[in-house]
Coordinates of C-alpha atoms in Angstrom, one line a residue:
E10 CA 0.0 0.0 0.0
D11 CA 3.0 2.4 0.4
W12 CA 4.4 1.9 -3.1
T13 CA 3.2 2.6 -6.6
L14 CA 5.1 1.7 -9.8
V15 CA 4.0 2.9 -13.2
L16 CA 5.7 1.6 -16.3
G17 CA 5.1 2.7 -19.9
A18 CA 6.4 3.0 -23.4
R19 CA 5.4 5.1 -26.3
N20 CA 6.2 4.6 -30.0
E21 CA 6.3 7.6 -32.3
T22 CA 6.8 7.6 -36.1
F23 CA 7.7 10.9 -37.6
E24 CA 8.1 11.9 -41.2
Q25 CA 8.7 15.4 -42.6
E26 CA 8.9 15.8 -46.4
L27 CA 9.9 19.1 -47.9
Q28 CA 9.3 19.7 -51.6
Y29 CA 10.3 22.6 -53.8
P30 CA 8.4 22.7 -57.2
N31 CA 10.8 25.1 -58.7
A32 CA 13.9 23.3 -57.4
P33 CA 13.1 19.5 -57.1
G34 CA 16.8 18.8 -56.5
A35 CA 16.5 20.5 -53.1
D36 CA 13.7 18.1 -51.9
S37 CA 14.5 16.5 -48.5
N38 CA 12.9 14.0 -46.2
L39 CA 13.4 13.3 -42.5
E40 CA 12.1 10.0 -41.0
Y41 CA 12.4 8.8 -37.4
D42 CA 10.8 5.9 -35.6
D43 CA 11.6 4.9 -32.0
W44 CA 10.3 3.7 -28.6
Y45 CA 10.4 6.0 -25.5
P46 CA 10.2 4.3 -22.1
A47 CA 8.9 5.8 -18.9
L48 CA 9.1 4.8 -15.2
N49 CA 7.5 6.5 -12.2
L50 CA 7.9 5.2 -8.6
T51 CA 6.1 6.6 -5.6
W52 CA 6.8 5.8 -2.0
R53 CA 4.3 7.1 0.6
T54 CA 6.4 7.3 3.8
S55 CA 3.4 8.7 5.7
E56 CA 0.0 10.3 5.1
E57 CA 1.7 13.6 4.6
I58 CA 4.9 12.8 2.8
Q59 CA 5.6 11.2 -0.6
L60 CA 8.8 10.5 -2.5
R61 CA 8.8 10.2 -6.2
L62 CA 11.3 9.0 -8.8
G63 CA 10.8 9.6 -12.5
L64 CA 12.7 8.3 -15.5
S65 CA 11.7 8.9 -19.1
Q66 CA 12.8 9.5 -22.6
T67 CA 11.3 12.1 -24.9
V68 CA 12.0 13.5 -28.3
S69 CA 12.0 16.9 -30.1
Y70 CA 11.6 17.2 -33.9
P71 CA 13.0 20.1 -36.0
G72 CA 10.2 22.3 -37.5
I73 CA 9.6 23.1 -41.1
I74 CA 11.3 26.6 -40.8
E75 CA 14.3 25.0 -39.2
R76 CA 14.8 22.6 -42.1
S77 CA 13.4 24.5 -45.1
E78 CA 15.9 25.8 -47.7
A79 CA 13.3 28.4 -48.6
Q80 CA 14.3 31.8 -47.1
T81 CA 12.0 33.2 -44.4
F82 CA 12.2 36.2 -42.1
D83 CA 12.3 36.7 -38.4
P84 CA 9.0 38.4 -37.4
D85 CA 10.7 40.4 -34.7
T86 CA 13.9 41.6 -36.5
D87 CA 13.1 41.1 -40.2
D88 CA 16.4 39.3 -40.5
P89 CA 16.6 36.4 -43.0
I90 CA 16.4 32.8 -41.8
F91 CA 18.0 30.0 -43.8
G92 CA 16.9 26.5 -42.8
N93 CA 19.2 23.5 -42.5
P94 CA 17.9 20.4 -44.3
D95 CA 20.6 18.3 -42.5
L96 CA 19.1 18.8 -39.0
Q97 CA 18.5 15.7 -37.0
V98 CA 16.0 14.7 -34.3
S99 CA 16.9 15.4 -30.7
T100 CA 16.3 12.8 -28.0
I101 CA 16.1 13.7 -24.3
D102 CA 16.7 11.5 -21.2
N103 CA 14.8 12.9 -18.1
Y104 CA 15.6 12.0 -14.5
D105 CA 13.9 13.6 -11.5
I106 CA 13.5 13.0 -7.7
R107 CA 10.7 14.8 -5.8
A108 CA 9.8 15.0 -2.2
E109 CA 6.2 16.2 -1.5
Y110 CA 4.6 17.3 1.8
Y111 CA 0.8 17.7 2.0
F112 CA -0.7 20.1 4.5
S113 CA -4.2 18.8 3.5
E114 CA -5.7 16.9 0.6
T115 CA -5.1 19.9 -1.7
E116 CA -2.3 21.9 -0.1
S117 CA 1.3 20.9 -0.6
V118 CA 4.9 21.9 -1.0
S119 CA 7.5 20.0 -2.9
L120 CA 11.2 20.0 -3.6
A121 CA 12.5 18.4 -6.8
L122 CA 16.0 17.7 -8.3
F123 CA 16.1 17.0 -12.0
Y124 CA 18.6 16.2 -14.8
K125 CA 18.2 16.2 -18.5
S126 CA 20.6 14.9 -21.1
I127 CA 19.9 16.1 -24.7
D128 CA 21.4 14.4 -27.7
S129 CA 21.8 16.6 -30.8
P130 CA 20.0 19.7 -29.5
V131 CA 19.1 22.3 -32.1
E132 CA 20.4 25.9 -31.7
R133 CA 20.5 29.0 -33.8
A134 CA 23.7 29.9 -35.6
I135 CA 25.3 32.3 -38.1
P136 CA 25.3 30.9 -41.6
D137 CA 28.7 29.6 -42.7
A138 CA 28.9 31.9 -45.6
S139 CA 30.3 35.3 -46.6
G140 CA 28.4 38.5 -47.5
S141 CA 26.3 41.1 -45.7
A142 CA 23.1 39.0 -46.0
A143 CA 24.7 36.1 -44.2
A144 CA 26.0 38.4 -41.5
D145 CA 22.5 39.4 -40.5
A146 CA 20.9 36.0 -41.1
T147 CA 20.5 33.0 -38.8
T148 CA 20.3 29.3 -39.5
F149 CA 20.1 26.2 -37.3
V150 CA 22.6 23.5 -36.3
N151 CA 22.7 20.3 -34.2
Q152 CA 25.1 20.5 -31.3
E153 CA 26.7 17.3 -30.0
S154 CA 24.8 17.3 -26.7
A155 CA 23.6 19.4 -23.8
D156 CA 23.1 18.7 -20.0
L157 CA 20.7 20.4 -17.7
T158 CA 20.7 20.1 -13.9
G159 CA 18.2 21.9 -11.8
V160 CA 16.3 22.2 -8.5
E161 CA 12.6 23.3 -8.2
I162 CA 10.4 24.3 -5.2
D163 CA 6.7 24.2 -5.8
A164 CA 3.9 25.1 -3.3
Y165 CA 0.1 25.6 -3.2
K166 CA -1.7 27.0 -0.1
E167 CA -5.3 28.0 0.6
V168 CA -5.1 31.4 2.2
L169 CA -8.8 31.9 3.0
S170 CA -11.6 29.4 2.8
E171 CA -15.2 30.4 3.4
D172 CA -18.6 29.0 2.5
D173 CA -18.9 31.2 -0.6
Y174 CA -15.3 31.5 -1.8
L175 CA -11.8 30.3 -1.6
V176 CA -8.6 32.4 -2.0
F177 CA -5.4 30.5 -2.8
V178 CA -1.7 31.1 -3.7
G179 CA 0.5 28.8 -5.7
G180 CA 3.8 29.0 -7.5
N181 CA 7.2 27.6 -8.1
I182 CA 10.8 28.7 -8.6
S183 CA 13.6 26.8 -10.4
Y184 CA 17.3 27.1 -10.8
I185 CA 18.7 25.4 -13.9
D186 CA 22.4 25.0 -14.9
S187 CA 22.9 24.1 -18.5
E188 CA 25.9 23.3 -20.6
V189 CA 26.4 22.6 -24.3
D190 CA 28.9 20.4 -26.0
F191 CA 29.7 22.0 -29.3
S192 CA 29.8 20.4 -32.8
E193 CA 33.0 20.9 -34.8
D194 CA 31.3 23.6 -36.9
S195 CA 30.2 25.5 -33.8
I196 CA 33.7 25.4 -32.4
R197 CA 35.0 26.9 -35.6
L198 CA 32.4 29.6 -35.7
E199 CA 32.0 30.5 -32.0
G200 CA 35.5 29.6 -30.8
A201 CA 36.7 26.8 -28.6
S202 CA 36.5 29.0 -25.5
A203 CA 32.7 29.1 -25.9
D204 CA 32.3 25.3 -25.8
G205 CA 30.4 24.5 -22.6
R206 CA 28.4 27.7 -22.5
Q207 CA 24.7 27.8 -21.5
L208 CA 22.1 26.3 -23.8
Q209 CA 20.4 28.8 -26.0
G210 CA 16.9 29.8 -24.7
Q211 CA 17.5 28.3 -21.2
S212 CA 17.4 30.7 -18.3
E213 CA 19.1 30.0 -15.0
W214 CA 16.1 31.2 -13.0
L215 CA 12.4 30.6 -13.7
S216 CA 9.5 31.4 -11.5
N217 CA 5.7 31.4 -11.6
L218 CA 3.2 32.9 -9.2
Q219 CA -0.6 32.3 -9.2
I220 CA -3.1 34.1 -6.9
G221 CA -6.7 33.2 -7.4
M222 CA -10.2 33.1 -6.0
D223 CA -13.0 30.6 -6.6
H224 CA -16.5 32.1 -6.1
Y225 CA -18.9 29.2 -5.6
P226 CA -22.4 30.9 -5.9
T227 CA -21.5 32.3 -9.3
E228 CA -19.3 29.4 -10.3
Q229 CA -16.5 31.8 -11.3
K230 CA -12.7 31.8 -10.9
F231 CA -10.5 34.9 -10.9
T232 CA -6.8 34.3 -11.3
V233 CA -3.7 36.5 -11.6
L234 CA -0.7 34.9 -13.1
V235 CA 2.9 36.3 -13.1
N236 CA 5.9 34.5 -14.6
Y237 CA 9.5 35.5 -14.7
F238 CA 12.5 34.2 -16.7
D239 CA 16.2 35.2 -16.2
D240 CA 18.5 36.3 -19.0
R241 CA 18.9 33.7 -21.8
I242 CA 21.1 33.4 -24.9
Y243 CA 19.4 34.2 -28.2

């Protein structure tokens, strides 16, 4: 009665075919098929405390813009974007350990440690070409790998509970350390000293705050949400 084990596996088949009527020689196709396992183990040490272990594998596919050789433009900067038809699929191994303490059936606080290992993550890069157009443009490359290690605190508390309404506060804050292992092309373009920098788009600090009220007679919910992310590499 104190232990729960959940095992699973998911199969995904992915195919992305890009065709260019005016340049059929540029047509490209990306196919990927694999199984992704998952394991979740829960140990209820008491009525108030639970310990959880999670292991899983997930996948991230490059989008059409990332692989398309047709030129597009960044909606924010108007800079040209050149896709990379050689992009590969990224696979992610996920590991997390979480301790949960319940004040009541709905109120809780938790502390989690997690680690992610990403194979072939996709990042933006400067095109490996000369000219002013290439200098302002971006493309996409697969790096060798990336590692993310983090800690998260999450809590939910009912501040005021009456017959007609409930006021609650919830939120979380995370610290995430990331590191990228460069491909040979990225070492040549960015320099060997940049190898091991933070992963693009990954902030060190992330937080979310939710303040809400449930009004039972009118069956309405009012919520204020605030989220914050630290500096991140673009």
